[in-house]
Short mmCIF file of C-alpha atoms and ligand atoms in Angstrom, two decimals:
data_model
loop_
_atom_site.label_atom_id
_atom_site.label_comp_id
_atom_site.label_asym_id
_atom_site.label_seq_id
_atom_site.Cartn_x
_atom_site.Cartn_y
_atom_site.Cartn_z
CA UNK A 1 -0.06 -0.06 -0.01
CA UNK A 2 1.26 3.51 -0.80
CA UNK A 3 0.68 6.72 1.32
CA UNK A 4 0.06 8.53 -1.97
CA UNK A 5 -0.31 6.56 -5.20
CA UNK A 6 1.12 8.66 -8.01
CA UNK A 7 1.89 5.62 -9.96
CA UNK A 8 -1.75 4.56 -10.36
CA UNK A 9 -2.55 8.27 -11.21
CA UNK A 10 -0.04 7.98 -13.94
CA UNK A 11 -1.49 4.64 -15.35
CA UNK A 12 -4.81 6.43 -15.43
CA UNK A 13 -3.85 9.39 -17.34
CA UNK A 14 -0.85 7.87 -19.47
CA UNK A 15 -2.12 8.40 -22.92
CA UNK A 16 -2.84 12.08 -22.50
CA UNK A 17 0.05 12.69 -20.25
CA UNK A 18 2.66 11.07 -22.69
CA UNK A 19 1.20 13.07 -25.70
CA UNK A 20 1.49 16.46 -23.71
CA UNK A 21 5.09 15.63 -22.53
CA UNK A 22 6.11 14.70 -26.16
CA UNK A 23 4.55 17.86 -27.39
CA UNK A 24 6.99 19.88 -25.26
CA UNK A 25 10.00 17.69 -26.03
CA UNK A 26 9.14 18.30 -29.86
CA UNK A 27 8.74 21.95 -29.46
CA UNK A 28 11.73 22.20 -26.89
CA UNK A 29 10.39 25.30 -25.60
CA UNK A 30 11.42 24.35 -22.04
CA UNK A 31 11.34 27.88 -20.57
CA UNK A 32 8.34 30.15 -20.89
CA UNK A 33 6.45 27.85 -23.43
CA UNK A 34 2.92 28.45 -24.30
CA UNK A 35 1.67 25.86 -21.78
CA UNK A 36 2.73 28.19 -18.76
CA UNK A 37 0.43 31.00 -19.88
CA UNK A 38 -2.23 28.58 -20.65
CA UNK A 39 -2.05 27.11 -17.14
CA UNK A 40 -2.02 30.64 -15.65
CA UNK A 41 -5.09 31.59 -17.46
CA UNK A 42 -6.82 28.27 -16.75
CA UNK A 43 -6.17 28.32 -12.98
CA UNK A 44 -6.77 32.01 -12.44
CA UNK A 45 -10.36 31.50 -13.80
CA UNK A 46 -10.86 28.47 -11.56
CA UNK A 47 -9.75 30.30 -8.50
CA UNK A 48 -11.66 33.42 -9.57
CA UNK A 49 -8.99 36.03 -9.60
CA UNK A 50 -7.54 38.21 -12.41
CA UNK A 51 -3.96 37.14 -12.19
CA UNK A 52 -1.99 33.87 -11.70
CA UNK A 53 1.79 33.84 -11.93
CA UNK A 54 3.56 30.51 -12.06
CA UNK A 55 6.79 29.77 -10.01
CA UNK A 56 9.37 27.07 -9.78
CA UNK A 57 8.05 25.95 -6.25
CA UNK A 58 5.50 26.72 -3.45
CA UNK A 59 8.49 28.26 -1.46
CA UNK A 60 9.38 30.52 -4.18
CA UNK A 61 5.84 31.71 -4.63
CA UNK A 62 5.69 32.53 -0.94
CA UNK A 63 9.15 34.19 -1.11
CA UNK A 64 8.42 36.22 -4.05
CA UNK A 65 5.24 37.81 -2.72
CA UNK A 66 7.01 38.89 0.40
CA UNK A 67 9.83 40.22 -1.70
CA UNK A 68 7.26 42.16 -4.03
CA UNK A 69 5.92 43.78 -0.73
CA UNK A 70 9.40 44.61 0.40
CA UNK A 71 9.16 42.67 3.65
CA UNK A 72 12.43 42.85 5.42
CA UNK A 73 14.32 43.67 8.50
CA UNK A 74 12.24 45.48 11.19
CA UNK A 75 9.10 43.94 9.79
CA UNK A 76 6.83 41.24 11.49
CA UNK A 77 4.63 38.76 9.80
CA UNK A 78 2.04 36.81 11.84
CA UNK A 79 1.66 33.03 11.00
CA UNK A 80 0.91 29.73 12.44
CA UNK A 81 3.49 27.49 14.39
CA UNK A 82 1.61 24.58 12.79
CA UNK A 83 2.81 24.22 9.24
CA UNK A 84 5.58 23.13 6.80
CA UNK A 85 8.76 24.90 7.55
CA UNK A 86 8.79 26.97 4.49
CA UNK A 87 6.05 29.15 5.64
CA UNK A 88 8.27 30.71 8.52
CA UNK A 89 11.41 30.24 6.45
CA UNK A 90 10.62 32.68 3.82
CA UNK A 91 9.78 35.28 6.44
CA UNK A 92 13.23 34.90 8.23
CA UNK A 93 15.16 34.68 4.89
CA UNK A 94 14.12 38.23 4.20
CA UNK A 95 15.27 39.38 7.65
CA UNK A 96 11.75 39.84 8.90
CA UNK A 97 10.47 38.22 12.14
CA UNK A 98 7.91 35.43 12.14
CA UNK A 99 5.48 35.94 14.94
CA UNK A 100 3.64 32.82 15.87
CA UNK A 101 -0.07 32.77 17.18
CA UNK A 102 -1.60 29.58 18.35
CA UNK A 103 -4.02 27.57 16.25
CA UNK A 104 -7.62 26.62 16.82
CA UNK A 105 -8.08 23.34 18.84
CA UNK A 106 -10.53 21.81 16.03
CA UNK A 107 -9.18 22.96 12.71
CA UNK A 108 -5.53 23.52 13.59
CA UNK A 109 -5.60 26.67 11.59
CA UNK A 110 -4.65 30.22 12.97
CA UNK A 111 -6.92 31.52 15.64
CA UNK A 112 -8.00 35.01 14.43
CA UNK A 113 -8.54 36.28 18.16
CA UNK A 114 -4.92 35.62 18.94
CA UNK A 115 -3.83 37.17 15.70
CA UNK A 116 -5.45 40.37 16.38
CA UNK A 117 -3.89 40.50 19.92
CA UNK A 118 -0.36 39.86 18.34
CA UNK A 119 -0.59 42.99 16.03
CA UNK A 120 2.25 45.61 16.83
CA UNK A 121 3.36 48.75 15.05
CA UNK A 122 5.98 46.50 13.20
CA UNK A 123 3.30 43.88 11.60
CA UNK A 124 3.07 44.01 7.91
CA UNK A 125 1.34 40.93 6.89
CA UNK A 126 -0.85 38.22 8.27
CA UNK A 127 0.04 34.89 6.69
CA UNK A 128 -2.27 32.13 7.49
CA UNK A 129 -1.73 28.61 6.16
CA UNK A 130 -4.78 26.47 5.09
CA UNK A 131 -3.69 23.45 6.72
CA UNK A 132 -4.43 19.73 5.53
CA UNK A 133 -6.60 21.27 2.78
CA UNK A 134 -9.03 23.03 4.77
CA UNK A 135 -9.12 27.06 4.57
CA UNK A 136 -8.00 29.00 7.50
CA UNK A 137 -10.73 31.55 8.75
CA UNK A 138 -9.82 33.95 5.81
CA UNK A 139 -13.23 35.95 6.49
CA UNK A 140 -12.15 36.98 10.13
CA UNK A 141 -8.50 37.40 9.14
CA UNK A 142 -9.23 39.58 6.25
CA UNK A 143 -11.33 41.86 8.19
CA UNK A 144 -8.73 42.16 10.94
CA UNK A 145 -6.01 42.78 8.33
CA UNK A 146 -8.26 45.48 6.81
CA UNK A 147 -9.01 47.11 10.12
CA UNK A 148 -5.20 47.43 10.94
CA UNK A 149 -4.05 48.29 7.46
CA UNK A 150 -2.16 45.07 6.79
CA UNK A 151 -1.81 42.64 4.03
CA UNK A 152 -3.43 39.19 4.22
CA UNK A 153 -1.57 36.39 2.26
CA UNK A 154 -2.84 32.74 2.21
CA UNK A 155 -0.30 29.94 2.11
CA UNK A 156 -2.51 27.79 0.21
CA UNK A 157 0.10 25.19 -0.65
CA UNK A 158 -1.94 22.43 0.78
CA UNK A 159 -5.50 23.66 -0.07
CA UNK A 160 -5.72 24.24 -3.86
CA UNK A 161 -9.25 23.50 -4.85
CA UNK A 162 -10.71 23.96 -1.29
CA UNK A 163 -13.47 26.45 -0.75
CA UNK A 164 -14.53 28.83 2.01
CA UNK A 165 -17.98 30.14 1.90
CA UNK A 166 -18.19 28.91 -1.66
CA UNK A 167 -15.03 30.75 -2.89
CA UNK A 168 -11.86 29.14 -3.74
CA UNK A 169 -8.67 29.00 -1.69
CA UNK A 170 -5.88 31.13 -2.92
CA UNK A 171 -8.45 33.83 -4.11
CA UNK A 172 -9.72 34.52 -0.58
CA UNK A 173 -7.44 37.44 0.38
CA UNK A 174 -4.80 40.03 -1.09
CA UNK A 175 -2.78 37.21 -2.44
CA UNK A 176 -2.74 33.33 -2.26
CA UNK A 177 -0.02 30.93 -3.16
CA UNK A 178 -0.04 27.17 -3.78
CA UNK A 179 2.41 24.38 -4.37
CA UNK A 180 2.61 21.70 -7.13
CA UNK A 181 4.85 19.43 -5.31
CA UNK A 182 3.91 15.92 -6.46
CA UNK A 183 2.30 14.95 -3.16
CA UNK A 184 0.04 18.04 -3.13
CA UNK A 185 -3.44 17.75 -4.32
CA UNK A 186 -2.74 19.09 -7.67
CA UNK A 187 0.86 18.05 -8.19
CA UNK A 188 3.32 18.14 -11.10
CA UNK A 189 6.16 15.77 -11.84
CA UNK A 190 8.84 17.96 -9.96
CA UNK A 191 8.60 21.33 -8.32
CA UNK A 192 6.15 24.02 -9.11
CA UNK A 193 3.94 26.69 -7.60
CA UNK A 194 1.72 29.70 -8.30
CA UNK A 195 0.58 32.95 -6.96
CA UNK A 196 -3.05 34.14 -7.28
CA UNK A 197 -4.23 37.85 -6.83
CA UNK A 198 -6.54 40.53 -8.23
CA UNK A 199 -3.78 42.95 -7.68
CA UNK A 200 -2.40 43.63 -11.27
CA UNK A 201 0.56 45.75 -10.01
CA UNK A 202 1.53 42.83 -7.73
CA UNK A 203 1.26 40.33 -10.59
CA UNK A 204 3.45 42.53 -12.80
CA UNK A 205 6.14 42.76 -9.93
CA UNK A 206 5.92 38.94 -9.55
CA UNK A 207 6.61 38.40 -13.23
CA UNK A 208 9.67 40.51 -13.01
CA UNK A 209 10.91 39.03 -9.58
CA UNK A 210 10.60 35.44 -11.09
CA UNK A 211 12.99 36.42 -14.03
CA UNK A 212 15.78 38.01 -11.92
CA UNK A 213 14.11 41.36 -11.77
CA UNK A 214 14.20 42.11 -15.31
CA UNK A 215 11.52 43.87 -17.37
CA UNK A 216 13.29 43.81 -20.70
CA UNK A 217 16.05 41.20 -21.39
CA UNK A 218 19.41 41.70 -19.62
CA UNK A 219 18.08 45.13 -17.92
CA UNK A 220 17.35 44.31 -14.13
CA UNK A 221 15.41 46.79 -12.36
CA UNK A 222 15.44 45.02 -9.08
CA UNK A 223 16.66 41.95 -7.33
CA UNK A 224 14.80 38.82 -8.20
CA UNK A 225 15.40 35.17 -8.53
CA UNK A 226 15.24 32.32 -11.08
CA UNK A 227 11.80 31.53 -10.12
CA UNK A 228 9.97 30.39 -13.34
CA UNK A 229 7.65 27.43 -13.68
CA UNK A 230 8.92 25.34 -16.49
CA UNK A 231 6.99 24.30 -19.52
CA UNK A 232 7.05 20.56 -18.88
CA UNK A 233 5.50 20.98 -15.42
CA UNK A 234 2.79 23.30 -16.87
CA UNK A 235 1.97 20.72 -19.41
CA UNK A 236 1.64 18.01 -16.90
CA UNK A 237 -0.49 20.18 -14.82
CA UNK A 238 -2.86 21.02 -17.56
CA UNK A 239 -3.45 17.33 -18.09
CA UNK A 240 -3.95 16.62 -14.45
CA UNK A 241 -6.26 19.60 -13.82
CA UNK A 242 -8.86 18.20 -16.35
CA UNK A 243 -9.28 15.46 -13.71
CA UNK A 244 -8.88 17.47 -10.66
CA UNK A 245 -12.60 18.02 -9.81
CA UNK A 246 -13.08 14.23 -10.05
CA UNK A 247 -9.97 13.74 -7.76
CA UNK A 248 -11.30 16.19 -5.12
CA UNK A 249 -14.68 14.34 -5.18
CA UNK A 250 -13.03 11.16 -4.58
CA UNK A 251 -10.84 12.42 -1.71
CA UNK A 252 -13.90 13.79 -0.11
CA UNK A 253 -15.83 10.59 -0.59
CA UNK A 254 -12.72 8.65 1.11
CA UNK A 255 -12.54 11.18 3.92
CA UNK A 256 -16.27 10.71 4.57
CA UNK A 257 -15.76 7.00 4.89
CA UNK A 258 -12.86 7.25 7.21
CA UNK A 259 -14.64 9.83 9.24
CA UNK A 260 -17.84 7.51 9.52
CA UNK A 261 -15.58 4.43 10.45
CA UNK A 262 -13.12 5.77 12.68
CA UNK A 263 -12.67 3.69 15.96
CA UNK A 264 -13.56 5.16 19.38
CA UNK A 265 -10.45 6.93 20.76
CA UNK A 266 -9.40 8.43 17.43
CA UNK A 267 -10.16 12.01 16.62
CA UNK A 268 -10.87 12.74 13.04
CA UNK A 269 -10.39 16.11 11.25
CA UNK A 270 -13.05 18.80 11.94
CA UNK A 271 -14.25 20.50 8.72
CA UNK A 272 -16.30 23.66 9.47
CA UNK A 273 -19.76 23.80 7.59
CA UNK A 274 -18.41 27.00 5.57
CA UNK A 275 -15.47 25.05 4.23
CA UNK A 276 -14.88 22.47 1.72
CA UNK A 277 -11.65 20.62 2.16
CA UNK A 278 -9.48 18.91 -0.50
CA UNK A 279 -7.87 16.69 2.23
CA UNK A 280 -4.42 17.16 1.33
CA UNK A 281 -4.08 15.05 4.35
CA UNK A 282 -6.49 13.01 6.35
CA UNK A 283 -4.91 13.53 9.70
CA UNK A 284 -6.21 11.91 12.83
CA UNK A 285 -5.25 12.52 16.43
CA UNK A 286 -4.43 9.76 18.79
CA UNK A 287 -2.80 9.05 22.17
CA UNK A 288 0.52 7.14 22.11
CA UNK A 289 0.90 8.44 18.47
CA UNK A 290 4.40 6.88 17.83
CA UNK A 291 3.22 3.49 19.16
CA UNK A 292 0.08 3.59 16.91
CA UNK A 293 2.40 4.50 13.92
CA UNK A 294 4.89 1.71 14.43
CA UNK A 295 2.01 -0.86 14.88
CA UNK A 296 0.43 0.40 11.80
CA UNK A 297 3.69 0.16 9.95
CA UNK A 298 3.93 -3.52 11.12
CA UNK A 299 0.55 -4.00 9.68
CA UNK A 300 1.65 -2.85 6.15
CA UNK A 301 -0.18 0.66 6.73
CA UNK A 302 2.26 3.55 5.67
CA UNK A 303 1.44 6.83 7.61
CA UNK A 304 3.16 10.33 8.18
CA UNK A 305 3.42 12.79 10.82
CA UNK A 306 2.48 16.40 9.77
CA UNK A 307 4.27 17.86 11.71
CA UNK A 308 6.48 16.52 14.64
CA UNK A 309 8.02 19.75 15.59
CA UNK A 310 5.95 23.12 15.74
CA UNK A 311 7.77 26.06 13.95
CA UNK A 312 8.56 27.95 17.06
CA UNK A 313 10.68 24.97 18.25
CA UNK A 314 12.62 24.62 15.00
CA UNK A 315 16.41 24.90 15.61
CA UNK A 316 17.02 27.11 12.49
CA UNK A 317 14.67 29.85 14.17
CA UNK A 318 16.19 29.79 17.51
CA UNK A 319 16.86 33.36 18.63
CA UNK A 320 14.87 34.71 15.79
CA UNK A 321 11.52 34.13 17.18
CA UNK A 322 9.87 34.58 20.63
CA UNK A 323 10.16 31.74 23.08
CA UNK A 324 6.64 30.87 23.66
CA UNK A 325 4.57 27.81 24.76
CA UNK A 326 1.76 27.78 22.07
CA UNK A 327 0.10 24.81 23.91
CA UNK A 328 -2.47 23.94 21.16
CA UNK A 329 0.07 23.48 18.34
CA UNK A 330 2.56 21.92 20.67
CA UNK A 331 -0.02 19.26 21.88
CA UNK A 332 -1.18 18.51 18.14
CA UNK A 333 2.41 17.96 17.11
CA UNK A 334 2.37 14.99 19.69
CA UNK A 335 -0.95 13.53 18.55
CA UNK A 336 -1.15 13.97 14.78
CA UNK A 337 -0.85 10.93 12.28
CA UNK A 338 -1.82 11.21 8.57
CA UNK A 339 -3.47 8.19 7.02
CA UNK A 340 -3.09 7.16 3.41
CA UNK A 341 -4.90 9.63 1.33
CA UNK A 342 -5.11 9.78 -2.48
CA UNK A 343 -8.02 9.62 -5.12
CA UNK A 344 -7.27 6.11 -6.10
CA UNK A 345 -7.47 4.44 -2.57
CA UNK A 346 -9.75 1.57 -3.05
CA UNK A 347 -12.77 0.67 -0.48
CA UNK A 348 -10.77 -2.58 0.29
CA UNK A 349 -7.74 -0.49 1.18
CA UNK A 350 -9.96 1.85 3.29
CA UNK A 351 -11.24 -1.16 5.26
CA UNK A 352 -7.85 -2.56 5.74
CA UNK A 353 -6.46 0.79 7.06
CA UNK A 354 -9.57 1.19 9.49
CA UNK A 355 -9.43 -2.32 10.62
CA UNK A 356 -5.59 -2.13 11.50
CA UNK A 357 -6.31 1.17 13.26
CA UNK A 358 -9.12 -0.35 15.35
CA UNK A 359 -7.03 -3.21 16.49
CA UNK A 360 -4.23 -0.92 17.48
CA UNK A 361 -6.09 1.71 19.45
CA UNK A 362 -8.28 -0.89 21.38
CA UNK A 363 -4.94 -2.01 22.84
CA UNK A 364 -4.12 1.60 23.95
C1 LIG B 1 4.43 22.09 0.66
C2 LIG B 1 4.31 23.36 1.53
C3 LIG B 1 5.07 24.41 1.10
C4 LIG B 1 6.35 24.38 0.12
O1 LIG B 1 5.87 24.06 -1.11
P1 LIG B 1 7.02 23.55 -2.02
O2 LIG B 1 6.45 23.49 -3.29
O3 LIG B 1 7.49 22.29 -1.56
O4 LIG B 1 8.14 24.49 -1.93
C5 LIG B 1 4.94 25.62 1.89
N1 LIG B 1 3.86 25.70 2.79
C6 LIG B 1 3.05 24.63 3.07
C7 LIG B 1 2.07 24.76 3.95
C8 LIG B 1 3.32 23.41 2.51
O5 LIG B 1 2.48 22.42 2.72
#
């Protein structure tokens, strides 16, 4: 059994995928080929924003937006301690300070009340993460940002396709960014990412930043990066996007079956009524998590821990961030366990996972 089954996905789309890749090879327009613009247009429309700018990774998408806003030394960016490291890394890389607020006990997303209390004269950006495929409370966070004259930027690297009050993740605030890393809900065959915004000035800046700050060739107006999404990845994504809605439906069906059949003693994810999750992870919470993980592994069930160390405890950020306890995120880090989740998980496999889990937690 695989935690995420990319092989089966490829087998399912093989004909169209091989054709799309062969087309790029034949044209050999590996950089800035027409598929990149085509993908940007397609995904901007899907998200419901004017502008989409492809990047070489989710991390570079996050970094480029903060660069475009000139976030740097002396600035504070409020974010969540319960995320993948890249969220805080990009803030610290630019010399700004990541300010962590604890998360909501049910959703494990940023708690807006704590965010408002953490705003200082140095705060520039509120940067929520829509964790495990469920949008953060962007309604509340946007209004807090507006009230205090701040920018709100959704790290939607796990939540592309998710909805919040009927609107899509990445199009819910001033800007949103996603990742096309292979294991994400919409993944390519390498690294990739994209920024979404209605702000056309920001989009123009981002297009410059992703090409070393140039506007015309070899004339560099600002410092940027090599941040382009390459043509092959865009071609792969165009093929996968045609199946994306079906894949989301399948993920949601699997999540519902898991949820309805979880054994006692296991907490399933809490999805709020205003949200539609894409379940980038199906993450449960259990006591004695490490023992449960080992026992599942012995039963042939692969699992993962997202994430074992909250960001305010990461060695790389020591001395750069406040020494806080953040109890909700810290406890979650000890209890979370992600079960296999991908659109091709069969009912037999789901039952096998649930049976193994029931045996393991009964003995707890
Ligand atoms: C995956 C992820 C990233 C980084 O994306 P890459 O494409 O791997 O650079 C950033 N933030 C979150 C929340 C992620 O899950």
